Short mmCIF file of N, CA and C in Angstrom, two decimals:
data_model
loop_
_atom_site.label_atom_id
_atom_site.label_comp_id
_atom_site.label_asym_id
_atom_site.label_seq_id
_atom_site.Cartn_x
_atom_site.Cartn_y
_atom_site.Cartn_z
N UNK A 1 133.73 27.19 107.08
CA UNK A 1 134.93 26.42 106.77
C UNK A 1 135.21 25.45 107.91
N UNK A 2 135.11 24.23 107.25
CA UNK A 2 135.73 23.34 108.33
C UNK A 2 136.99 23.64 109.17
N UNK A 3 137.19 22.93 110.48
CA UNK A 3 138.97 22.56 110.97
C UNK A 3 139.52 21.54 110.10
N UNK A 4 141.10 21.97 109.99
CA UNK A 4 141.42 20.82 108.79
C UNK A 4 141.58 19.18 109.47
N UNK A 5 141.58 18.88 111.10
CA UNK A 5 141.16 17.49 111.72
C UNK A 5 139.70 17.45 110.75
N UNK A 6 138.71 18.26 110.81
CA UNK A 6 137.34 18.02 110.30
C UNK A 6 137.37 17.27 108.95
N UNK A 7 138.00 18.27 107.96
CA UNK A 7 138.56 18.15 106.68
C UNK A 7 139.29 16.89 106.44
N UNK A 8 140.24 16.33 107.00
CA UNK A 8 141.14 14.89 106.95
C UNK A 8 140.04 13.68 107.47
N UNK A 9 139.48 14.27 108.51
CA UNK A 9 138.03 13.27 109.15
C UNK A 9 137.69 12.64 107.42
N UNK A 10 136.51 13.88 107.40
CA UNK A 10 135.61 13.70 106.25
C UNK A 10 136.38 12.87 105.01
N UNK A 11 137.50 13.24 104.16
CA UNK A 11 138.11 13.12 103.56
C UNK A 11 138.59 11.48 103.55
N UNK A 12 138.56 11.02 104.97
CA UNK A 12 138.92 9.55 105.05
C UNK A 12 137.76 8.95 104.52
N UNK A 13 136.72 9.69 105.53
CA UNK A 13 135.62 8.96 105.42
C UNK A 13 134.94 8.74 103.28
N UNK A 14 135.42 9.87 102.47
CA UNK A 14 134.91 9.59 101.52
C UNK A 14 136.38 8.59 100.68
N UNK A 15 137.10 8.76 101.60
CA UNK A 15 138.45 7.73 100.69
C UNK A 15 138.01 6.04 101.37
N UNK A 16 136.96 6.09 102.37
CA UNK A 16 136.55 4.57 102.60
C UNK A 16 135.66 4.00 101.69
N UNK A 17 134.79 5.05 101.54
CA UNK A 17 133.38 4.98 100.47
C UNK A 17 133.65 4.68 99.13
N UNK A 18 134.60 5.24 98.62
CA UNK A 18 135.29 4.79 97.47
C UNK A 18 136.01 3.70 97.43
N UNK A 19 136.99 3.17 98.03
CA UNK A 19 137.85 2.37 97.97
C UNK A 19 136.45 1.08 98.07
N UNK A 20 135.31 0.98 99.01
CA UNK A 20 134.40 0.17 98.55
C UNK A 20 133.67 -0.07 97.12
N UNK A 21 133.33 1.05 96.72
CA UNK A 21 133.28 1.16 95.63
C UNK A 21 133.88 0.79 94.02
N UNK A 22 135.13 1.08 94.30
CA UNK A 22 135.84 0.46 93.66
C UNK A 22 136.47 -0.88 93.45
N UNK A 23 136.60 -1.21 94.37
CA UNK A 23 136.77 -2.98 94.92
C UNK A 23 135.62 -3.71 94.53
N UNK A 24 134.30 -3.17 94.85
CA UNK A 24 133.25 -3.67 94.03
C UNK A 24 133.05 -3.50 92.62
N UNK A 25 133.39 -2.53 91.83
CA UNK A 25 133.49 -2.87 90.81
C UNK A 25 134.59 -3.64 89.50
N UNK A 26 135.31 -3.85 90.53
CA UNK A 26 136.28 -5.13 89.89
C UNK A 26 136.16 -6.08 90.27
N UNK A 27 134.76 -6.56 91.32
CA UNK A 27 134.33 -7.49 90.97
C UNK A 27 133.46 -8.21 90.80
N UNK A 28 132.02 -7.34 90.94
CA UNK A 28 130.88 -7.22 89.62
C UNK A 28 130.86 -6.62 88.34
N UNK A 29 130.04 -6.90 87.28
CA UNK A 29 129.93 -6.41 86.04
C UNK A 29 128.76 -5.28 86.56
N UNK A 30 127.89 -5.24 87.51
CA UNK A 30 126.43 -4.86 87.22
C UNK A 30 126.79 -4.32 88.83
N UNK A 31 127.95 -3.62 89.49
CA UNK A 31 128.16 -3.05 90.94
C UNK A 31 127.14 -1.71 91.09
N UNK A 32 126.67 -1.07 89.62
CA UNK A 32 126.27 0.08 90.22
C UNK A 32 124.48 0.20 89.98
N UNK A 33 123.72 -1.12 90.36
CA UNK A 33 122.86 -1.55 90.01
C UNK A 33 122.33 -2.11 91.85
N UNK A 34 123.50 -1.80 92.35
CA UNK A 34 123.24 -1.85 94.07
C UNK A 34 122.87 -0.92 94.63
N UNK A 35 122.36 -0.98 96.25
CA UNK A 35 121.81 0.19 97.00
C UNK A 35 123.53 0.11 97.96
N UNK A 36 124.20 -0.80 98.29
CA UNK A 36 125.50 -0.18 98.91
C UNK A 36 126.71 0.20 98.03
N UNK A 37 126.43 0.03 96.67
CA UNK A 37 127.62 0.51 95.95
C UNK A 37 127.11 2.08 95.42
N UNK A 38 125.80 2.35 95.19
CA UNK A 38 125.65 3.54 94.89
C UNK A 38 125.26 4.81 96.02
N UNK A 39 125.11 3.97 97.26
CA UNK A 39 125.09 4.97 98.58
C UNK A 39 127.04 4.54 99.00
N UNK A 40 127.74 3.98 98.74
CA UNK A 40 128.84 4.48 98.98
C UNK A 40 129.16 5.66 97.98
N UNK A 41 128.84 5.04 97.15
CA UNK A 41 129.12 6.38 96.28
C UNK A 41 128.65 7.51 96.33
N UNK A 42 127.84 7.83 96.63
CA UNK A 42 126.81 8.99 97.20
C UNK A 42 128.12 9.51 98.23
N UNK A 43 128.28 8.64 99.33
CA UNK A 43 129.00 8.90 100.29
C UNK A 43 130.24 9.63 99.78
N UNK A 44 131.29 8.94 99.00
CA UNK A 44 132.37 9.39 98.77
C UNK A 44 132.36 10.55 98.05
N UNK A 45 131.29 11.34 97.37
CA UNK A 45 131.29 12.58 96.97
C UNK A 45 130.61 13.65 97.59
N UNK A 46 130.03 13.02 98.29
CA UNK A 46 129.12 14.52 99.47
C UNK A 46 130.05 14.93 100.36
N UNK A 47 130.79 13.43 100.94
CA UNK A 47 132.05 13.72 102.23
C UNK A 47 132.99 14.92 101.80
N UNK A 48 133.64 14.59 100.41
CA UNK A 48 134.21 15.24 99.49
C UNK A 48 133.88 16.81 100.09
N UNK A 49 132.77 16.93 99.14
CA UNK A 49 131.95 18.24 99.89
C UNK A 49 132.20 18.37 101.27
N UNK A 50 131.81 17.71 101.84
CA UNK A 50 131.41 18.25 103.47
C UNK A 50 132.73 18.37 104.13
N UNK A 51 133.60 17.77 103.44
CA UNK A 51 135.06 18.06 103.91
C UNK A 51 135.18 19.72 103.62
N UNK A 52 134.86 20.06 102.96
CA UNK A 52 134.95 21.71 102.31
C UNK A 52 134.20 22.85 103.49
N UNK A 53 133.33 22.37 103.09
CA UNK A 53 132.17 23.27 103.90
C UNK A 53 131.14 22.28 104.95
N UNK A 54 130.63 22.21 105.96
CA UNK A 54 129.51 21.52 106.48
C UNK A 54 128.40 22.81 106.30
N UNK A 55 127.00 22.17 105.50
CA UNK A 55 126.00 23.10 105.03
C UNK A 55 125.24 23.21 106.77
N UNK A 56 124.32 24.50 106.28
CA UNK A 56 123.59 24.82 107.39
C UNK A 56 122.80 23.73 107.94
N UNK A 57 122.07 23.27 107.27
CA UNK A 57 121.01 22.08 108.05
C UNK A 57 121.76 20.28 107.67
N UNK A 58 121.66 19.98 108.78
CA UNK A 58 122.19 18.36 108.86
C UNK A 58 121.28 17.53 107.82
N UNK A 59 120.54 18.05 107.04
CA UNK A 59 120.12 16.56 106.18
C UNK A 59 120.69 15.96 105.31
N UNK A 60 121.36 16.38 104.79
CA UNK A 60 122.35 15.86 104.16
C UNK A 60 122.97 14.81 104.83
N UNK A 61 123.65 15.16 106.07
CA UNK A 61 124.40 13.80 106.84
C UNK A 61 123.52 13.47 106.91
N UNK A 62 122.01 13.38 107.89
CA UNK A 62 120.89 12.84 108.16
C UNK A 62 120.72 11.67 107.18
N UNK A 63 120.58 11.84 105.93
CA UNK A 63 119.76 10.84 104.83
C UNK A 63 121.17 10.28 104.77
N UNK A 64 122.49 10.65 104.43
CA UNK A 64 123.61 9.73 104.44
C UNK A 64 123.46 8.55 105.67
N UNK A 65 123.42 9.26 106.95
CA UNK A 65 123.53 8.18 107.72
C UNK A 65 122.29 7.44 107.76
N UNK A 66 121.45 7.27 107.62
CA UNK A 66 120.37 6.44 107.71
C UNK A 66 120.47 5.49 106.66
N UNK A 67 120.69 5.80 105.21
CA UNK A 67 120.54 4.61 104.55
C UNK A 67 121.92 3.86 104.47
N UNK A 68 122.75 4.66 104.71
CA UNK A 68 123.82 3.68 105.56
C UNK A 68 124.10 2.50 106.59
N UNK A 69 123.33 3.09 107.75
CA UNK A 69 122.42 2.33 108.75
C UNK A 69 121.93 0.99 107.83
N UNK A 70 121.34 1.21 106.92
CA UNK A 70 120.19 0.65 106.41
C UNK A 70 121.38 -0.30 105.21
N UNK A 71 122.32 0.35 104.73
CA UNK A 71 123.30 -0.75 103.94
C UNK A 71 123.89 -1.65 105.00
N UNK A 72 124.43 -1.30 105.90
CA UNK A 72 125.13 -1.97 107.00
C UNK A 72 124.65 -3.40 107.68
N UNK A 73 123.24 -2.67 107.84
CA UNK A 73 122.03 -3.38 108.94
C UNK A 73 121.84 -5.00 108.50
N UNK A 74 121.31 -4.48 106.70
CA UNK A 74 120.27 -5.40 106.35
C UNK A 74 121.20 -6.12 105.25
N UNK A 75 122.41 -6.06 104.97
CA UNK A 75 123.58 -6.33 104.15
C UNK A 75 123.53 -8.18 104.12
N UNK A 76 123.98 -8.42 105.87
CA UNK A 76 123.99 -9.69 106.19
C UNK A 76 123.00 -10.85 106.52
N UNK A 77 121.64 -10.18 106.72
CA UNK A 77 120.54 -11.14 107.26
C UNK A 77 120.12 -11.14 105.94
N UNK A 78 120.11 -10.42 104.54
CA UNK A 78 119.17 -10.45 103.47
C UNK A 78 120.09 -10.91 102.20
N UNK A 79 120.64 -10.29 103.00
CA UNK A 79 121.68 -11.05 101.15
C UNK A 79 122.62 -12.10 101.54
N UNK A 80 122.54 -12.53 102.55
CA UNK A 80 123.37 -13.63 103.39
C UNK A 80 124.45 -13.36 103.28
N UNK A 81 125.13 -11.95 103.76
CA UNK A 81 126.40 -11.54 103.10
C UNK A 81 127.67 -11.86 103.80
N UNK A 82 128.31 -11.82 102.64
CA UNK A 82 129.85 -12.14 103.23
C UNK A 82 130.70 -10.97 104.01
N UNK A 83 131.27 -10.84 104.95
CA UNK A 83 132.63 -9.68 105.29
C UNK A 83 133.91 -10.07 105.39
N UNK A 84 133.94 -11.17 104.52
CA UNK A 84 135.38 -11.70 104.49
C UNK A 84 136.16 -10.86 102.96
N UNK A 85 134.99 -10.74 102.35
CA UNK A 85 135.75 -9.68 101.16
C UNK A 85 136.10 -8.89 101.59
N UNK A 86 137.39 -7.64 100.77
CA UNK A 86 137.42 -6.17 101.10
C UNK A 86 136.36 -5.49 100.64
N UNK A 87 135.85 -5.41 99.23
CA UNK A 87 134.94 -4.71 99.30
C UNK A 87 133.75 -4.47 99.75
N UNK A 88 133.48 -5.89 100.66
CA UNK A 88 132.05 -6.06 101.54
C UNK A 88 132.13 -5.52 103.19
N UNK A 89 133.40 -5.93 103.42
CA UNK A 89 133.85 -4.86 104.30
C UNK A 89 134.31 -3.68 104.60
N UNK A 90 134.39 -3.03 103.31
CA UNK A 90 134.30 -1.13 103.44
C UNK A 90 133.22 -0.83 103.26
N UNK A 91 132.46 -1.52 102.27
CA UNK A 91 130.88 -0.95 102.07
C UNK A 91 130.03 -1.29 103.08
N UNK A 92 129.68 -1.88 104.10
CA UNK A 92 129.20 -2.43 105.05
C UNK A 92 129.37 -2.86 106.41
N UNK A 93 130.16 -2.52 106.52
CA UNK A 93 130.86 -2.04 107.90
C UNK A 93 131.75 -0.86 108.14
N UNK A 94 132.90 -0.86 107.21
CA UNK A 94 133.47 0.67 107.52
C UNK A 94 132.73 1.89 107.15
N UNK A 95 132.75 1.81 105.98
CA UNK A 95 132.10 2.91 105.48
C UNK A 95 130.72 3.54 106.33
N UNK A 96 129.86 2.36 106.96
CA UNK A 96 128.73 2.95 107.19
C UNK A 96 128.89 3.45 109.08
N UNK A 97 129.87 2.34 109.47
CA UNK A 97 130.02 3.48 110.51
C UNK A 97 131.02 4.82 110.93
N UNK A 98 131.57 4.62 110.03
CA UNK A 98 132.64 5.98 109.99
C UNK A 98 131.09 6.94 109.68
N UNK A 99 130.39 6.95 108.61
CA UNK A 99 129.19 8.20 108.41
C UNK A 99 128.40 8.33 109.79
N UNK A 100 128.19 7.02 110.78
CA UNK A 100 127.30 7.39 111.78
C UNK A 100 128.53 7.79 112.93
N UNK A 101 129.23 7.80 112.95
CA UNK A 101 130.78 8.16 113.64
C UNK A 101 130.53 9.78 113.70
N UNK A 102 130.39 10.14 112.03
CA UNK A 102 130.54 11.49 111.47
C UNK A 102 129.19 12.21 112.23
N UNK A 103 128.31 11.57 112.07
CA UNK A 103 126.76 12.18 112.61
C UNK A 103 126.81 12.64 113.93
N UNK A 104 127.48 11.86 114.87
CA UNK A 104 127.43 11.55 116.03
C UNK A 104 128.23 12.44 116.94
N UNK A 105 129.55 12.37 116.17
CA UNK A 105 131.02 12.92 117.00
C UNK A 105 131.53 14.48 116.28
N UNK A 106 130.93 14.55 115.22
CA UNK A 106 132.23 15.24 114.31
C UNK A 106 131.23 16.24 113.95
N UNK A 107 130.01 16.52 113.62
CA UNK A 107 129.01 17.11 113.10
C UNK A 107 128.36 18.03 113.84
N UNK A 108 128.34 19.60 113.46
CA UNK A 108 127.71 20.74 114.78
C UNK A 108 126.96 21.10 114.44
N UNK A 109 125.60 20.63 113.74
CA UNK A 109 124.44 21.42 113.45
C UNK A 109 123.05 20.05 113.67
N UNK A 110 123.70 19.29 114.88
CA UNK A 110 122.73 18.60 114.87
C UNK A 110 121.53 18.93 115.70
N UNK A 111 121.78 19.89 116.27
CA UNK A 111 120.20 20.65 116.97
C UNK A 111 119.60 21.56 116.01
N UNK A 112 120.13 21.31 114.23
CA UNK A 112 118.78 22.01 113.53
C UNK A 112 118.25 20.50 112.59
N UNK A 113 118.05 19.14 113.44
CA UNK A 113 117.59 18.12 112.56
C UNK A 113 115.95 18.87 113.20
N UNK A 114 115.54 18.72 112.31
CA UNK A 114 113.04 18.89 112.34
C UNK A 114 113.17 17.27 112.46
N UNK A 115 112.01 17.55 113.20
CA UNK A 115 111.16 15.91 113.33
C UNK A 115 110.73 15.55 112.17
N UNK A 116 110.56 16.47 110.66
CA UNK A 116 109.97 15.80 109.61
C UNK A 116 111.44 15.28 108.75
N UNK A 117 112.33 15.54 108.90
CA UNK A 117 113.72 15.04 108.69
C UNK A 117 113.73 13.66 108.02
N UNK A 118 113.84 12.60 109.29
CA UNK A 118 113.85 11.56 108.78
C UNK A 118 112.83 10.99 107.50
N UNK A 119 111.20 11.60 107.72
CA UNK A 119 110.23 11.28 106.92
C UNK A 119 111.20 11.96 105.22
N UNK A 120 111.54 12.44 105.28
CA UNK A 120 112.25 13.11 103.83
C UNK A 120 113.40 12.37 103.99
N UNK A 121 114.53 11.93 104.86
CA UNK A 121 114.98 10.84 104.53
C UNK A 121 115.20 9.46 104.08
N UNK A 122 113.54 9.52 103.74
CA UNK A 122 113.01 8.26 102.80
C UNK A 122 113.17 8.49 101.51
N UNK A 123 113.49 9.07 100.76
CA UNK A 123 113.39 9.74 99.72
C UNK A 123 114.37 9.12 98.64
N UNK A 124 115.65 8.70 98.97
CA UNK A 124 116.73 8.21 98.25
C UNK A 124 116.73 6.80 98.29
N UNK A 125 116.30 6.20 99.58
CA UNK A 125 115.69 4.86 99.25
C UNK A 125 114.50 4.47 98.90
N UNK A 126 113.62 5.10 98.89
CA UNK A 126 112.21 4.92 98.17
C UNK A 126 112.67 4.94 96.63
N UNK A 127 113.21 6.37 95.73
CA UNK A 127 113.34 6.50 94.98
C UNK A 127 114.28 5.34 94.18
N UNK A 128 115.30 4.43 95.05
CA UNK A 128 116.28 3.19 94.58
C UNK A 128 115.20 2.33 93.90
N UNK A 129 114.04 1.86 95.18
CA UNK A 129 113.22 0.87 95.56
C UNK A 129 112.37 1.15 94.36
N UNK A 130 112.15 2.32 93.71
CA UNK A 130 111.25 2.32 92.54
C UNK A 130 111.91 1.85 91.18
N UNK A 131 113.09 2.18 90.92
CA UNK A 131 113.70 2.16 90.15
C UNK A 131 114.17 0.11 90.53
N UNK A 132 114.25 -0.43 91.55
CA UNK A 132 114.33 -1.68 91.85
C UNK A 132 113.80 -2.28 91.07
N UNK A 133 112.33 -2.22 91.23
CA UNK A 133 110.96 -2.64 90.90
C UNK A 133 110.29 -2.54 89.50
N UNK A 134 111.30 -0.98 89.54
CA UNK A 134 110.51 -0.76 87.49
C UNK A 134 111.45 -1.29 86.59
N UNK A 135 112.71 -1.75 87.04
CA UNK A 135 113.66 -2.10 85.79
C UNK A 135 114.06 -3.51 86.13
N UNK A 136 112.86 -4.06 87.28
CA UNK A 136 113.30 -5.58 87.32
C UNK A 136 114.79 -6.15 87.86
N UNK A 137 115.44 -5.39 88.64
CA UNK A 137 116.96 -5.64 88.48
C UNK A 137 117.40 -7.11 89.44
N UNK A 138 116.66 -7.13 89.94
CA UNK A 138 116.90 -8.47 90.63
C UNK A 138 117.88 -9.04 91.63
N UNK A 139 118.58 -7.86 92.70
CA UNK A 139 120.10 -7.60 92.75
C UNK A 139 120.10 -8.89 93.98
N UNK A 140 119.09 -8.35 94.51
CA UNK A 140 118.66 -9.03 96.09
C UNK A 140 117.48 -10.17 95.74
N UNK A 141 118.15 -11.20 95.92
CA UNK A 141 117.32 -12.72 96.52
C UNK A 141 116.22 -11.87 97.25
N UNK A 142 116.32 -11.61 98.38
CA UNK A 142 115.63 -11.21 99.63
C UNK A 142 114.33 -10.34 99.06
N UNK A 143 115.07 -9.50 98.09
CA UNK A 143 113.37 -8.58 97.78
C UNK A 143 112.94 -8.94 96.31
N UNK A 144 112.49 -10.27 95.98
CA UNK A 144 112.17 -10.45 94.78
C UNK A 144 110.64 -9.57 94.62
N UNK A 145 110.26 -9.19 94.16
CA UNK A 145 109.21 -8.53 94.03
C UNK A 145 107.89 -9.61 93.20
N UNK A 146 108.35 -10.42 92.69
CA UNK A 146 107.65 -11.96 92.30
C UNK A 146 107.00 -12.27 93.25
N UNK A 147 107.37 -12.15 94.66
CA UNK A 147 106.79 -12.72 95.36
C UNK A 147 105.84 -11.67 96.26
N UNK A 148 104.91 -11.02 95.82
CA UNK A 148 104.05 -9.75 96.80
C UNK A 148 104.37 -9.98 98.52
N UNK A 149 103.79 -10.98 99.11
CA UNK A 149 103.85 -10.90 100.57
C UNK A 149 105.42 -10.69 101.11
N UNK A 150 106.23 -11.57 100.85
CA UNK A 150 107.42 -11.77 101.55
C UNK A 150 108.14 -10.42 100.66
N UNK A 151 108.11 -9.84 99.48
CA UNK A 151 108.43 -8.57 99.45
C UNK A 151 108.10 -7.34 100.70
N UNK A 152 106.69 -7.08 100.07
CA UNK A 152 106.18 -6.60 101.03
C UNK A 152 106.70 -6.37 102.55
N UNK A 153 106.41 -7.65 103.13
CA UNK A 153 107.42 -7.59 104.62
C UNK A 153 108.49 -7.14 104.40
N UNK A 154 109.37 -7.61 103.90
CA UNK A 154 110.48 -7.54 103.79
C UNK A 154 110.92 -5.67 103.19
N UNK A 155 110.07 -5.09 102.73
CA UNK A 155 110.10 -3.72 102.26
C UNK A 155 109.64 -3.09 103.95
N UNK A 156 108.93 -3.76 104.73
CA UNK A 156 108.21 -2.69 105.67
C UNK A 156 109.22 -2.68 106.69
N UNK A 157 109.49 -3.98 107.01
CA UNK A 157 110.60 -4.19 108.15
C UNK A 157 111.78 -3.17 107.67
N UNK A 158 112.48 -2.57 106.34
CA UNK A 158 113.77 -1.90 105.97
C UNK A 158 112.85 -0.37 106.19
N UNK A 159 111.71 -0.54 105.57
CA UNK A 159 111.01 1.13 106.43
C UNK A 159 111.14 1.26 107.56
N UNK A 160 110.62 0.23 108.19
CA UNK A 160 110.76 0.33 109.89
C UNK A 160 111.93 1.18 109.90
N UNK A 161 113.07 -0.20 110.26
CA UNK A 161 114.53 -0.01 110.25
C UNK A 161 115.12 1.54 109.68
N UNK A 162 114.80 2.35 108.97
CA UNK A 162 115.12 3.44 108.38
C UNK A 162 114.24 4.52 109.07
N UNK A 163 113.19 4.51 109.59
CA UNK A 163 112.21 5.21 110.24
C UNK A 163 112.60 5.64 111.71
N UNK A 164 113.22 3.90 112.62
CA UNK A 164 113.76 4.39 113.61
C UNK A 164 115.18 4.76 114.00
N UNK A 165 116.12 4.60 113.23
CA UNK A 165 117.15 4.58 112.31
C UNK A 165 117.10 7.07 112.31
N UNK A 166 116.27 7.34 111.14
CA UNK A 166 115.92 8.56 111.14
C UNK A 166 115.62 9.20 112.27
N UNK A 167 114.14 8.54 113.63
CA UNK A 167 114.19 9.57 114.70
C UNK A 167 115.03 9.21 115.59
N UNK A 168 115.91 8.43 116.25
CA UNK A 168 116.97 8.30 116.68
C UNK A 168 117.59 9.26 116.27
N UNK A 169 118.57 9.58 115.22
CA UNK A 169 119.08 10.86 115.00
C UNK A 169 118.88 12.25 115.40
N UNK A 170 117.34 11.91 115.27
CA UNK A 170 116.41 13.04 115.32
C UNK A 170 116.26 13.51 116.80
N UNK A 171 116.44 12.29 117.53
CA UNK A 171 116.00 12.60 119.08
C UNK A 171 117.94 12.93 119.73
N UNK A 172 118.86 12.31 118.94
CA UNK A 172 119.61 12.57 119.26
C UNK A 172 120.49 13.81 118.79
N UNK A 173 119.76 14.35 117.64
CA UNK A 173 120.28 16.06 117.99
C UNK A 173 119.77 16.81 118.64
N UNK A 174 118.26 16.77 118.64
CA UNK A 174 117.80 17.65 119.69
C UNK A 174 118.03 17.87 121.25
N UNK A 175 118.87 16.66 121.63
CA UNK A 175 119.66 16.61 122.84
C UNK A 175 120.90 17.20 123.30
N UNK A 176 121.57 16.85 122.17
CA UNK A 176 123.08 17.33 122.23
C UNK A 176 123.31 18.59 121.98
N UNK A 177 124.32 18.71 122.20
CA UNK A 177 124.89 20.49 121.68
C UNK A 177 126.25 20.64 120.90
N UNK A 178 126.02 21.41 120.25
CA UNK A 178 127.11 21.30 118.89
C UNK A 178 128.67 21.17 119.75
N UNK A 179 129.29 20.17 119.33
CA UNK A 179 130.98 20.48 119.81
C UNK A 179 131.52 21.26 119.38
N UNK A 180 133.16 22.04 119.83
CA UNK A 180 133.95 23.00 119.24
C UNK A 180 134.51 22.42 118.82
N UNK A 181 135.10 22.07 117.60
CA UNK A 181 135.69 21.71 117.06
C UNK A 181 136.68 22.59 115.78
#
């Protein structure tokens, strides 16, 4: 059982994830056809959870915060994005660092992240990236898949980015020691 500071933490954090969420979908038709409207959303119902209980092993936050990282990161250089909206600014800036906030400060089981961690934290964005590709969705200029090479790059550089993104985490639980909280 969480502390209820833990509980109100988390709880913000999934009332940020949503409120992006929602703001985006009043004002796209096609919002849940994104990788930051459906990893906020991801977000705002695991937090939910994790406000309740924090599970034994960190992967859960682990894969939250990384492709978070990874909504945040690549938001503005690829989709030439705006943060003058609200909803581009909860999904892409608040939201994603309140989760690495959560990883970092708030979270006591980060000395059981495994080094194969992050490699399985590919998993929810690989699995987007297939579903990208097989239903044509076209969300992102940046990763037209029409174009093999500049896809390509453009797919390896967000692996990168998510790879070191993952052992960073990785190197940074095995350092730390759980807070009392």
């Amino acid at each position: 059982m969480n502390s209820p500071a833990v509980a109100l933490w988390r709880l913000l954090v999934a009332a940020s994830a949503a409120t992006g969420v929602v703001l985006a979908a009043r004002q796209y038709d096609v919002w849940w056809t994104a990788l930051s409207q459906l990893s906020n959303l991801a977000v705002a119902g695991c937090f939910v959870g994790l406000a309740l209980r924090e599970p034994r092993s960190p992967w859960l936050r682990g894969s939250l915060t990384t492709v978070m990282v990874l909504v945040g990161l690549a938001y503005v250089p690829m989709q030439n994005g705006n943060l003058l909206q609200a909803w581009s600014l909860f999904e892409h800036v608040l939201t994603p660092t309140l989760v690495v906030l959560d990883f970092v400060l708030v979270g006591r089981n980060h000395h059981q992240v495994r080094w194969w961690h992050p490699l399985t934290w590919l998993a929810p964005p690989a699995a987007y990236l297939g579903w990208y590709v097989g239903a044509d969705l076209g969300v992102y200029a940046a990763l037209d898949a029409g174009r093999p090479a500049e896809f390509g790059q453009r797919v390896a550089v967000l692996l990168g980015l998510l790879l070191v993104t993952g052992f960073a985490l990785y190197r940074f639980g095995s350092t730390r020691t759980p807070p009392r909280l």
